[in-house]
């Protein structure tokens, strides 16, 4: 057993999340975490809402509310959305807790004391109409490196290079189109070049990462530049240095405080667990594993910047140093990045209404239907297009007609003819072959999940379902109703139900809501697939209360075949999945067009 940290990208609290967001950070991390728990590992899955930065301040001003009020509103929306999807966070918190502020400031001071944070006078972009700092991502222009016409002030999405806004050719504000003014201002910078050697050596040991992530990260290390970690801003974590901590015009940059959330959330979880030091098992034990889940636009923060912060705080960058008061901290085991999900051939865009929000989706469709699409056809290693036609096809052909039909007809026949799980007589070679297929699936599917190949993993699980459907069709137990053949009918149905039970375990990480239903249809009692709960908590250090996602995941199925008990009563089943009418396609496309 290992201690496994599942560090999930923090959704930004300036609006509800759409299905493209959760296809990158949400569902893949939950599938992995559920599998690892079922396999006996001690998993800590943490994240929260990212609530600082100029974008929230700008939006709050536009709506006539405070940044905290805006963050409070969307924190609750996002918590409810992720709860609806069944994402099994040990703690989903937020970056406006006093615990988070304390941990962020501790890492800042540790890096500063070790010489990895330096003061520099630089040019800052100011809005001429408001006098406020413009966030880098809200400035757009032509990339000076590759010529891409829509590069942001922090990064070019075309060539992947980090940028500063003053480097852009013909920069303009994305808020109102005005040309920003650049003025001199003093800020603190993370001395990224001082990590080039340590980062390079560490990345050379990451041979099992996805090739695109590793190549991109190594390219970034070849041209590291100091990166600002403070901003002219009123909304954020105060700078914990004498002469700076009481200033209202400068704050720690949101990208710096957000990545530290993985650590602060772990510490908050430990404090709430009754053992304040428990977080160290995931962050300092030599055998602990740490997996970070995000979309590809966040690779740089997780494969270069966050490891730099960890190295610098631990005193292991190129300048040396000594660990801060928390002690030396583990580097990521793997950065698991997904590609982009598009919608009907277009990039998701809330402003252009090319979007379906998670909450709207869950009002009309089942959570497991979306989870299945993301696992089977999501952007694991390539950009993927979500179309309503493909969603309906996969729901109807694979979930309803494939998996759902296998469960319903098998349980229905057993309940009608035996009223319980029937006894198994002598097994034929066909019976043994099918049981062998599903039992081998535990190794095959498990190995793929451990390597973050979820698309192949769910494909293998559904191959077992297809084999079981073929077995039932070939054996035709419905024809074996007379006294002489009914024992054989019972054996066939026992085998089919055992395979359904095992296949349900293979599918549990992907489809936890329906897995619980299948477990109960087979006579199971108790929790098979544990679910998160929304809990209102008090801030541990005196701040305002807030909702968190948490749960008890020590219960539930294990990653193993469990023999069914003959004689367990069965009732007539109800459908597990809803078949969708093809009219759904036209209805959703009309919503998109309007």
Coordinates of C-alpha atoms in Angstrom, one line a residue:
X1 CA 0.0 0.0 0.0
X2 CA 1.2 3.5 -0.8
X3 CA 0.1 7.0 0.2
X4 CA -1.2 8.5 -3.1
X5 CA -1.9 12.2 -3.5
X6 CA -4.4 13.1 -6.2
X7 CA -3.8 16.8 -6.7
X8 CA -6.6 18.2 -8.9
X9 CA -6.5 21.5 -10.7
X10 CA -8.4 24.3 -9.0
X11 CA -11.3 25.7 -11.0
X12 CA -11.5 29.5 -11.1
X13 CA -14.4 30.9 -9.2
X14 CA -15.6 33.5 -11.7
X15 CA -18.5 31.4 -13.0
X16 CA -19.9 27.9 -13.3
X17 CA -17.8 25.2 -14.9
X18 CA -18.6 23.7 -18.2
X19 CA -18.2 20.1 -19.3
X20 CA -14.9 20.9 -21.0
X21 CA -13.4 21.9 -17.7
X22 CA -14.4 18.7 -15.9
X23 CA -13.2 16.5 -18.8
X24 CA -9.7 17.8 -18.0
X25 CA -9.4 17.9 -14.3
X26 CA -12.5 16.4 -12.7
X27 CA -13.5 13.0 -14.1
X28 CA -10.0 11.6 -14.9
X29 CA -8.8 12.4 -11.3
X30 CA -11.8 10.8 -9.8
X31 CA -11.6 7.6 -11.9
X32 CA -7.9 7.3 -10.9
X33 CA -8.6 8.0 -7.2
X34 CA -11.5 5.5 -7.0
X35 CA -9.4 2.8 -8.6
X36 CA -6.4 3.4 -6.3
X37 CA -8.6 3.3 -3.2
X38 CA -10.2 0.1 -4.4
X39 CA -6.7 -1.4 -4.9
X40 CA -5.9 -0.7 -1.3
X41 CA -3.9 2.5 -1.5
X42 CA -4.4 5.4 0.9
X43 CA -5.6 8.2 -1.3
X44 CA -5.8 11.9 -0.5
X45 CA -7.7 13.7 -3.2
X46 CA -7.6 17.5 -2.8
X47 CA -8.5 20.7 -4.6
X48 CA -10.8 23.7 -4.2
X49 CA -11.9 26.9 -5.9
X50 CA -9.2 29.4 -7.0
X51 CA -10.6 32.7 -5.9
X52 CA -8.0 35.5 -6.1
X53 CA -6.7 37.6 -9.0
X54 CA -7.8 40.6 -11.1
X55 CA -10.3 38.7 -13.2
X56 CA -12.5 38.2 -10.2
X57 CA -12.0 41.7 -9.1
X58 CA -12.9 43.0 -12.5
X59 CA -16.0 40.9 -12.7
X60 CA -17.1 41.8 -9.2
X61 CA -16.8 45.5 -10.0
X62 CA -18.9 44.9 -13.1
X63 CA -21.6 43.2 -11.1
X64 CA -21.5 45.7 -8.2
X65 CA -20.5 43.2 -5.6
X66 CA -17.3 42.6 -3.6
X67 CA -14.7 40.0 -4.9
X68 CA -15.5 37.9 -1.8
X69 CA -19.3 37.9 -2.6
X70 CA -18.6 36.8 -6.2
X71 CA -16.2 34.1 -5.0
X72 CA -18.8 32.9 -2.4
X73 CA -21.5 32.6 -5.0
X74 CA -19.5 30.6 -7.5
X75 CA -17.7 28.5 -4.9
X76 CA -21.1 27.1 -4.0
X77 CA -22.1 26.6 -7.6
X78 CA -18.9 24.7 -8.3
X79 CA -19.1 22.6 -5.2
X80 CA -22.7 21.6 -6.1
X81 CA -21.6 20.7 -9.7
X82 CA -18.7 18.5 -8.6
X83 CA -20.9 16.9 -6.0
X84 CA -23.5 16.1 -8.7
X85 CA -20.8 14.4 -10.7
X86 CA -19.8 12.2 -7.7
X87 CA -16.2 13.5 -7.6
X88 CA -14.8 11.8 -4.4
X89 CA -12.7 14.6 -2.9
X90 CA -11.3 14.0 0.5
X91 CA -11.3 17.8 0.7
X92 CA -12.5 20.3 -1.8
X93 CA -11.9 23.7 -0.2
X94 CA -11.1 27.2 -1.4
X95 CA -8.1 29.7 -1.5
X96 CA -9.8 32.3 0.7
X97 CA -9.4 30.4 3.9
X98 CA -7.0 31.7 6.6
X99 CA -5.3 28.3 6.6
X100 CA -4.4 28.8 2.9
X101 CA -3.1 32.3 3.5
X102 CA -0.8 31.0 6.2
X103 CA 0.6 28.2 4.1
X104 CA 1.1 30.5 1.0
X105 CA 2.9 33.1 3.2
X106 CA 5.1 30.3 4.7
X107 CA 6.3 29.1 1.3
X108 CA 6.9 32.7 0.2
X109 CA 9.1 33.4 3.2
X110 CA 10.9 30.1 2.8
X111 CA 11.7 30.8 -0.8
X112 CA 12.7 34.4 0.0
X113 CA 15.0 33.3 2.8
X114 CA 16.7 30.8 0.4
X115 CA 17.3 33.5 -2.2
X116 CA 14.8 32.3 -4.8
X117 CA 12.6 35.3 -4.6
X118 CA 14.2 38.6 -5.8
X119 CA 12.9 42.2 -6.1
X120 CA 12.9 43.8 -9.5
X121 CA 11.6 47.0 -11.0
X122 CA 9.5 46.1 -14.0
X123 CA 6.8 47.4 -16.3
X124 CA 3.2 46.8 -15.3
X125 CA 0.2 47.1 -17.5
X126 CA -2.4 49.6 -16.3
X127 CA -5.9 50.3 -17.6
X128 CA -6.0 54.0 -18.7
X129 CA -9.7 54.3 -17.9
X130 CA -9.6 52.7 -14.4
X131 CA -6.0 53.1 -13.2
X132 CA -6.0 49.4 -12.2
X133 CA -3.5 46.7 -13.1
X134 CA -4.6 44.6 -16.1
X135 CA -4.0 40.9 -15.6
X136 CA -1.6 39.4 -18.1
X137 CA -4.3 37.0 -19.4
X138 CA -6.5 40.0 -20.2
X139 CA -4.0 41.5 -22.5
X140 CA -3.9 40.2 -26.1
X141 CA -1.6 40.8 -29.0
X142 CA 0.8 39.3 -31.5
X143 CA 3.4 36.8 -30.1
X144 CA 6.9 38.2 -30.7
X145 CA 8.2 34.7 -31.1
X146 CA 5.9 32.9 -33.5
X147 CA 3.7 35.7 -34.8
X148 CA 0.4 34.2 -33.5
X149 CA -2.2 37.0 -33.5
X150 CA -4.1 36.1 -30.3
X151 CA -1.3 35.5 -27.8
X152 CA -2.0 36.3 -24.1
X153 CA 0.2 38.5 -21.9
X154 CA 1.3 35.5 -19.9
X155 CA 1.7 32.8 -22.5
X156 CA 1.3 32.1 -26.2
X157 CA -1.1 29.2 -26.7
X158 CA 0.3 28.6 -30.2
X159 CA 4.0 28.1 -29.4
X160 CA 3.7 27.6 -25.6
X161 CA 6.3 30.2 -24.6
X162 CA 5.9 32.3 -21.5
X163 CA 5.5 36.0 -22.2
X164 CA 5.3 39.3 -20.4
X165 CA 2.6 41.7 -21.6
X166 CA 5.0 44.4 -22.7
X167 CA 6.6 41.9 -25.1
X168 CA 3.4 41.6 -27.2
X169 CA 3.1 43.4 -30.5
X170 CA 0.1 45.8 -30.6
X171 CA -1.2 44.8 -27.2
X172 CA -4.8 45.5 -26.3
X173 CA -7.1 45.0 -23.3
X174 CA -9.5 42.0 -23.8
X175 CA -11.8 43.8 -21.3
X176 CA -12.6 46.9 -23.4
X177 CA -10.1 47.0 -26.3
X178 CA -8.0 49.9 -25.0
X179 CA -4.3 50.1 -25.3
X180 CA -2.7 49.5 -21.9
X181 CA -0.2 51.9 -20.4
X182 CA 3.0 50.4 -19.1
X183 CA 4.5 52.0 -15.9
X184 CA 7.4 51.1 -13.7
X185 CA 6.6 49.3 -10.5
X186 CA 8.5 47.2 -8.0
X187 CA 7.6 43.5 -7.7
X188 CA 9.0 40.2 -6.4
X189 CA 10.0 37.6 -8.9
X190 CA 10.6 33.8 -8.7
X191 CA 14.2 33.3 -9.9
X192 CA 13.3 30.4 -12.2
X193 CA 16.8 30.2 -13.9
X194 CA 18.1 29.2 -10.4
X195 CA 16.1 25.9 -10.8
X196 CA 17.3 25.0 -14.3
X197 CA 19.8 22.4 -13.2
X198 CA 17.6 20.8 -10.5
X199 CA 14.5 20.8 -12.8
X200 CA 16.4 19.3 -15.7
X201 CA 17.8 16.4 -13.5
X202 CA 14.4 15.7 -12.1
X203 CA 12.6 15.7 -15.5
X204 CA 15.3 13.3 -16.8
X205 CA 13.9 10.8 -14.3
X206 CA 10.3 11.2 -15.4
X207 CA 10.5 8.6 -18.2
X208 CA 6.9 7.3 -17.8
X209 CA 5.1 10.6 -18.3
X210 CA 3.0 11.2 -21.3
X211 CA 5.5 12.1 -24.1
X212 CA 3.8 15.4 -25.0
X213 CA 3.9 16.6 -21.3
X214 CA 7.6 15.6 -20.8
X215 CA 8.8 17.1 -24.1
X216 CA 6.9 20.4 -23.5
X217 CA 8.3 20.6 -19.9
X218 CA 11.9 20.0 -21.0
X219 CA 11.6 22.7 -23.7
X220 CA 10.4 25.2 -21.1
X221 CA 13.4 24.5 -18.8
X222 CA 15.8 25.4 -21.6
X223 CA 14.7 29.0 -21.5
X224 CA 13.6 29.9 -18.0
X225 CA 13.2 33.5 -17.1
X226 CA 12.4 35.2 -13.7
X227 CA 8.6 35.3 -13.3
X228 CA 6.6 37.9 -11.3
X229 CA 4.9 36.5 -8.2
X230 CA 3.4 39.7 -7.0
X231 CA 1.0 42.1 -8.7
X232 CA -0.5 45.6 -8.2
X233 CA -3.7 44.4 -6.9
X234 CA -6.1 44.7 -3.9
X235 CA -7.6 41.2 -3.9
X236 CA -5.2 38.4 -2.9
X237 CA -2.8 37.1 -0.3
X238 CA -0.7 39.8 1.4
X239 CA 3.0 39.8 0.9
X240 CA 4.6 38.5 4.2
X241 CA 7.6 40.8 4.4
X242 CA 8.3 43.8 6.6
X243 CA 7.1 47.0 4.9
X244 CA 4.9 45.1 2.4
X245 CA 2.4 43.1 4.5
X246 CA 0.2 46.1 5.3
X247 CA 0.1 47.5 1.8
X248 CA -3.3 47.4 0.1
X249 CA -2.0 47.9 -3.4
X250 CA 0.2 44.8 -3.8
X251 CA -0.7 41.2 -3.4
X252 CA 0.8 37.8 -4.2
X253 CA 0.1 36.8 -7.8
X254 CA -2.8 34.3 -8.1
X255 CA -0.8 31.7 -10.0
X256 CA 1.6 31.5 -7.1
X257 CA -1.0 31.1 -4.4
X258 CA -3.2 28.7 -6.4
X259 CA -0.6 25.9 -6.9
X260 CA 0.3 26.0 -3.2
X261 CA -3.4 25.1 -2.6
X262 CA -2.5 21.4 -3.0
X263 CA -0.4 21.7 0.1
X264 CA -2.7 24.0 2.0
X265 CA -5.7 21.8 1.3
X266 CA -3.8 18.7 2.5
X267 CA -2.9 20.6 5.7
X268 CA -6.5 21.7 6.2
X269 CA -7.7 18.1 5.7
X270 CA -5.2 16.9 8.3
X271 CA -6.3 19.6 10.8
X272 CA -10.0 18.6 10.3
X273 CA -9.2 14.9 10.6
X274 CA -8.0 15.3 14.2
X275 CA -4.3 14.6 13.3
X276 CA -2.7 17.9 12.2
X277 CA 0.4 16.2 11.1
X278 CA -1.3 13.5 9.0
X279 CA -0.6 15.4 5.7
X280 CA 3.1 14.6 6.0
X281 CA 2.5 11.0 4.9
X282 CA 1.6 12.2 1.5
X283 CA 4.1 15.1 1.2
X284 CA 7.2 13.8 3.0
X285 CA 7.3 10.0 3.1
X286 CA 9.8 8.6 0.6
X287 CA 7.4 6.0 -0.8
X288 CA 4.5 8.5 -1.2
X289 CA 3.2 9.1 -4.8
X290 CA 1.8 12.4 -6.1
X291 CA -0.3 12.7 -9.3
X292 CA -1.4 16.1 -10.6
X293 CA -4.4 16.4 -12.9
X294 CA -5.1 19.3 -15.2
X295 CA -5.8 20.5 -18.8
X296 CA -2.8 21.1 -21.1
X297 CA -2.9 24.9 -20.7
X298 CA -1.8 24.4 -17.1
X299 CA 1.2 22.1 -17.7
X300 CA 3.8 24.9 -17.1
X301 CA 2.5 25.6 -13.6
X302 CA 2.6 21.9 -12.6
X303 CA 5.7 20.6 -14.3
X304 CA 8.0 23.6 -14.0
X305 CA 6.7 26.3 -11.6
X306 CA 5.3 24.2 -8.8
X307 CA 8.3 21.8 -8.7
X308 CA 10.5 25.0 -8.6
X309 CA 8.6 26.2 -5.5
X310 CA 9.0 22.8 -3.9
X311 CA 12.6 22.6 -4.7
X312 CA 13.3 26.2 -3.5
X313 CA 11.4 25.8 -0.2
X314 CA 13.2 22.5 0.5
X315 CA 16.6 24.1 -0.2
X316 CA 17.2 21.9 -3.2
X317 CA 17.4 24.4 -6.0
X318 CA 20.6 25.4 -7.7
X319 CA 21.4 28.0 -5.0
X320 CA 20.9 25.4 -2.2
X321 CA 19.4 26.6 1.1
X322 CA 17.6 24.8 3.9
X323 CA 14.0 23.6 4.3
X324 CA 11.4 25.9 5.7
X325 CA 9.6 25.2 9.0
X326 CA 7.3 22.6 7.2
X327 CA 10.3 20.6 6.2
X328 CA 11.4 19.3 2.8
X329 CA 8.5 18.5 0.4
X330 CA 8.0 15.8 -2.2
X331 CA 8.1 16.6 -6.0
X332 CA 5.3 15.3 -8.2
X333 CA 5.4 11.7 -9.3
X334 CA 3.5 12.5 -12.5
X335 CA 1.8 15.5 -14.2
X336 CA -1.3 14.0 -15.9
X337 CA -2.5 16.5 -18.5
X338 CA -5.5 16.1 -20.7
X339 CA -6.0 17.8 -24.1
X340 CA -8.9 20.1 -25.0
X341 CA -12.5 19.2 -25.4
X342 CA -14.4 21.2 -28.1
X343 CA -18.1 21.3 -28.7
X344 CA -19.7 20.7 -32.1
X345 CA -16.4 21.7 -33.8
X346 CA -15.9 24.9 -31.8
X347 CA -13.9 25.9 -28.8
X348 CA -15.8 26.2 -25.6
X349 CA -16.7 29.9 -25.0
X350 CA -19.1 31.2 -22.4
X351 CA -19.1 34.7 -24.0
X352 CA -20.0 33.2 -27.4
X353 CA -22.5 30.7 -25.8
X354 CA -20.6 27.7 -27.1
X355 CA -21.0 26.0 -23.8
X356 CA -23.0 23.6 -21.7
X357 CA -22.5 24.1 -18.0
X358 CA -22.2 21.1 -15.7
X359 CA -25.3 22.1 -13.7
X360 CA -27.4 22.4 -16.9
X361 CA -26.2 19.1 -18.1
X362 CA -27.0 17.3 -14.8
X363 CA -30.5 18.8 -14.8
X364 CA -31.2 17.0 -18.1
X365 CA -29.0 13.9 -18.2
X366 CA -27.4 11.4 -15.8
X367 CA -24.0 12.0 -14.3
X368 CA -22.7 8.6 -15.3
X369 CA -23.7 9.3 -19.0
X370 CA -21.3 12.3 -19.0
X371 CA -18.6 10.4 -17.0
X372 CA -18.8 7.5 -19.6
X373 CA -18.4 9.9 -22.5
X374 CA -15.4 11.6 -21.0
X375 CA -13.7 8.2 -20.2
X376 CA -14.5 6.5 -23.5
X377 CA -14.2 9.5 -25.9
X378 CA -12.6 12.3 -23.9
X379 CA -9.5 14.3 -24.6
X380 CA -7.0 12.0 -22.9
X381 CA -4.2 12.3 -25.4
X382 CA -5.7 14.3 -28.3
X383 CA -8.2 17.1 -28.6
X384 CA -11.7 15.6 -28.9
X385 CA -15.0 17.0 -30.1
X386 CA -18.1 16.6 -28.0
X387 CA -21.2 16.3 -30.3
X388 CA -24.7 15.6 -29.2
X389 CA -25.1 12.9 -31.8
X390 CA -22.1 11.0 -30.4
X391 CA -23.2 11.5 -26.8
X392 CA -26.7 10.1 -27.6
X393 CA -25.2 7.2 -29.6
X394 CA -22.8 6.2 -26.9
X395 CA -25.5 6.5 -24.2
X396 CA -28.0 4.4 -26.2
X397 CA -25.8 1.9 -27.9
X398 CA -23.1 1.3 -25.2
X399 CA -24.7 2.1 -21.9
X400 CA -28.3 1.3 -22.4
X401 CA -28.2 -1.5 -25.1
X402 CA -24.8 -2.9 -24.0
X403 CA -24.2 -2.7 -20.2
X404 CA -27.8 -1.9 -19.1
X405 CA -29.4 -4.5 -21.2
X406 CA -27.0 -7.2 -19.9
X407 CA -27.8 -6.4 -16.3
X408 CA -31.5 -6.0 -16.8
X409 CA -32.2 -9.2 -18.8
X410 CA -30.0 -11.4 -16.6
X411 CA -31.4 -10.2 -13.3
X412 CA -34.9 -10.2 -14.7
X413 CA -34.6 -13.9 -15.8
X414 CA -33.1 -15.0 -12.5
X415 CA -35.7 -13.1 -10.5
X416 CA -38.6 -14.5 -12.6
X417 CA -37.5 -18.1 -12.7
X418 CA -35.7 -18.5 -9.4
X419 CA -36.5 -15.5 -7.2
X420 CA -32.8 -15.5 -6.2
X421 CA -29.3 -16.0 -7.4
X422 CA -29.5 -19.6 -8.7
X423 CA -27.1 -22.4 -7.8
X424 CA -24.3 -23.1 -10.2
X425 CA -24.1 -26.7 -11.4
X426 CA -21.1 -28.2 -13.3
X427 CA -19.4 -25.6 -15.4
X428 CA -18.9 -26.1 -19.2
X429 CA -15.9 -24.8 -21.1
X430 CA -17.9 -21.9 -22.3
X431 CA -18.8 -21.0 -18.7
X432 CA -15.2 -21.2 -17.5
X433 CA -13.9 -19.2 -20.5
X434 CA -16.2 -16.3 -19.8
X435 CA -15.3 -16.3 -16.1
X436 CA -11.7 -16.3 -17.0
X437 CA -12.2 -13.3 -19.3
X438 CA -13.7 -11.2 -16.6
X439 CA -11.1 -12.2 -13.9
X440 CA -8.2 -11.4 -16.2
X441 CA -9.9 -8.0 -16.6
X442 CA -8.9 -7.0 -13.1
X443 CA -5.2 -7.1 -14.1
X444 CA -5.7 -5.6 -17.5
X445 CA -8.0 -2.8 -16.6
X446 CA -6.2 -2.1 -13.4
X447 CA -2.8 -1.8 -15.1
X448 CA -4.2 0.6 -17.7
X449 CA -5.8 2.8 -15.0
X450 CA -2.6 2.9 -13.1
X451 CA -0.9 4.2 -16.2
X452 CA -3.7 6.8 -16.8
X453 CA -4.9 5.1 -19.9
X454 CA -8.5 5.4 -19.0
X455 CA -9.9 5.3 -22.6
X456 CA -8.2 1.9 -23.1
X457 CA -9.3 0.8 -19.6
X458 CA -13.0 1.4 -20.1
X459 CA -12.7 -0.2 -23.5
X460 CA -11.4 -3.4 -21.9
X461 CA -14.2 -3.3 -19.3
X462 CA -16.8 -2.9 -22.0
X463 CA -15.2 -5.8 -24.0
X464 CA -16.1 -8.0 -21.0
X465 CA -19.7 -6.7 -21.2
X466 CA -19.8 -7.6 -24.9
X467 CA -18.4 -11.1 -24.2
X468 CA -21.1 -11.6 -21.6
X469 CA -23.9 -10.4 -23.9
X470 CA -22.6 -12.8 -26.6
X471 CA -22.5 -15.6 -24.0
X472 CA -26.1 -15.1 -23.1
X473 CA -27.2 -15.0 -26.7
X474 CA -25.3 -18.2 -27.5
X475 CA -26.5 -20.1 -24.4
X476 CA -30.1 -18.8 -24.7
X477 CA -31.1 -19.7 -21.1
X478 CA -34.7 -18.5 -21.9
X479 CA -35.2 -21.7 -23.9
X480 CA -34.3 -24.0 -20.9
X481 CA -37.5 -23.9 -18.9
X482 CA -38.5 -27.5 -18.5
X483 CA -37.7 -29.6 -15.5
X484 CA -34.8 -31.4 -17.2
X485 CA -33.0 -28.2 -18.5
X486 CA -33.8 -25.7 -15.7
X487 CA -30.7 -26.6 -13.7
X488 CA -28.6 -25.6 -16.7
X489 CA -30.6 -22.4 -17.0
X490 CA -29.6 -21.7 -13.4
X491 CA -26.0 -22.3 -14.0
X492 CA -25.9 -20.0 -17.1
X493 CA -27.6 -17.3 -15.1
X494 CA -25.3 -17.8 -12.1
X495 CA -22.3 -17.4 -14.4
X496 CA -23.9 -14.3 -16.1
X497 CA -24.6 -12.7 -12.8
X498 CA -21.1 -13.4 -11.5
X499 CA -19.7 -11.8 -14.6
X500 CA -22.0 -8.8 -14.2
X501 CA -20.9 -8.4 -10.5
X502 CA -17.2 -8.5 -11.6
X503 CA -17.7 -6.2 -14.6
X504 CA -19.6 -3.8 -12.3
X505 CA -16.5 -3.7 -10.1
X506 CA -14.3 -2.9 -13.2
X507 CA -16.7 -0.1 -14.2
X508 CA -17.1 1.3 -10.7
X509 CA -14.3 3.9 -11.0
X510 CA -16.0 5.2 -14.1
X511 CA -19.7 4.8 -13.3
X512 CA -20.1 5.0 -9.5
X513 CA -23.7 6.0 -9.5
X514 CA -24.9 3.1 -11.6
X515 CA -22.4 0.8 -10.0
X516 CA -24.2 1.2 -6.7
X517 CA -27.5 0.4 -8.4
X518 CA -26.2 -2.7 -10.0
X519 CA -24.7 -3.8 -6.7
X520 CA -28.1 -3.5 -5.1
X521 CA -29.9 -5.3 -8.0
X522 CA -27.7 -8.2 -7.3
X523 CA -28.8 -8.2 -3.6
X524 CA -26.0 -6.2 -2.2
X525 CA -26.5 -4.3 1.0
X526 CA -24.5 -1.2 2.1
X527 CA -22.1 1.0 0.2
X528 CA -20.5 -0.2 -3.0
X529 CA -19.4 3.1 -4.5
X530 CA -18.9 5.8 -1.8
X531 CA -20.1 9.3 -2.7
X532 CA -19.0 12.7 -1.5
X533 CA -21.0 15.0 0.7
X534 CA -21.4 18.8 0.8
X535 CA -20.6 19.9 4.4
X536 CA -20.8 23.5 5.7
X537 CA -17.7 24.1 7.9
X538 CA -16.3 26.9 10.0
X539 CA -13.0 28.4 9.0
X540 CA -10.4 26.8 11.3
X541 CA -8.8 30.1 12.0
X542 CA -11.8 32.4 12.5
X543 CA -12.8 33.3 9.0
X544 CA -16.3 33.0 7.4
X545 CA -17.9 29.5 7.1
X546 CA -18.0 27.8 3.7
X547 CA -19.0 24.5 2.0
X548 CA -16.6 21.7 1.3
X549 CA -16.8 18.4 -0.5
X550 CA -15.6 15.5 1.6
X551 CA -16.5 11.9 2.3
X552 CA -15.7 8.6 3.9
X553 CA -14.1 6.4 1.2
X554 CA -12.8 3.7 3.5
X555 CA -15.9 1.7 2.7
X556 CA -17.0 0.2 -0.6
X557 CA -15.9 -2.4 -3.2
X558 CA -12.3 -3.7 -3.5
X559 CA -10.6 -4.4 -6.7
X560 CA -11.2 -8.1 -6.7
X561 CA -13.8 -10.7 -7.7
X562 CA -16.3 -11.4 -4.9
X563 CA -18.2 -14.8 -5.4
X564 CA -22.0 -14.3 -5.4
X565 CA -24.0 -16.3 -2.8
X566 CA -26.6 -18.6 -4.3
X567 CA -30.0 -18.0 -2.7
X568 CA -29.6 -14.2 -2.4
X569 CA -33.0 -12.8 -3.1
X570 CA -33.5 -10.9 -6.3
X571 CA -36.3 -8.6 -7.3
X572 CA -37.5 -7.5 -10.8
X573 CA -35.0 -4.8 -11.9
X574 CA -35.6 -1.3 -13.0
X575 CA -33.5 0.2 -15.8
X576 CA -30.1 1.6 -14.8
X577 CA -29.8 4.0 -17.7
X578 CA -32.2 6.2 -19.6
X579 CA -32.5 5.8 -23.3
X580 CA -32.4 9.2 -25.0
X581 CA -34.6 10.1 -27.9
X582 CA -32.8 11.3 -31.0
X583 CA -34.8 14.5 -30.8
X584 CA -32.4 15.4 -28.0
X585 CA -29.8 16.1 -30.7
X586 CA -31.9 18.7 -32.4
X587 CA -33.1 20.3 -29.2
X588 CA -29.5 20.7 -27.9
X589 CA -28.3 22.1 -31.2
X590 CA -31.1 24.6 -31.2
X591 CA -30.1 25.7 -27.6
X592 CA -26.6 26.1 -28.9
X593 CA -27.7 28.2 -31.9
X594 CA -29.8 30.5 -29.7

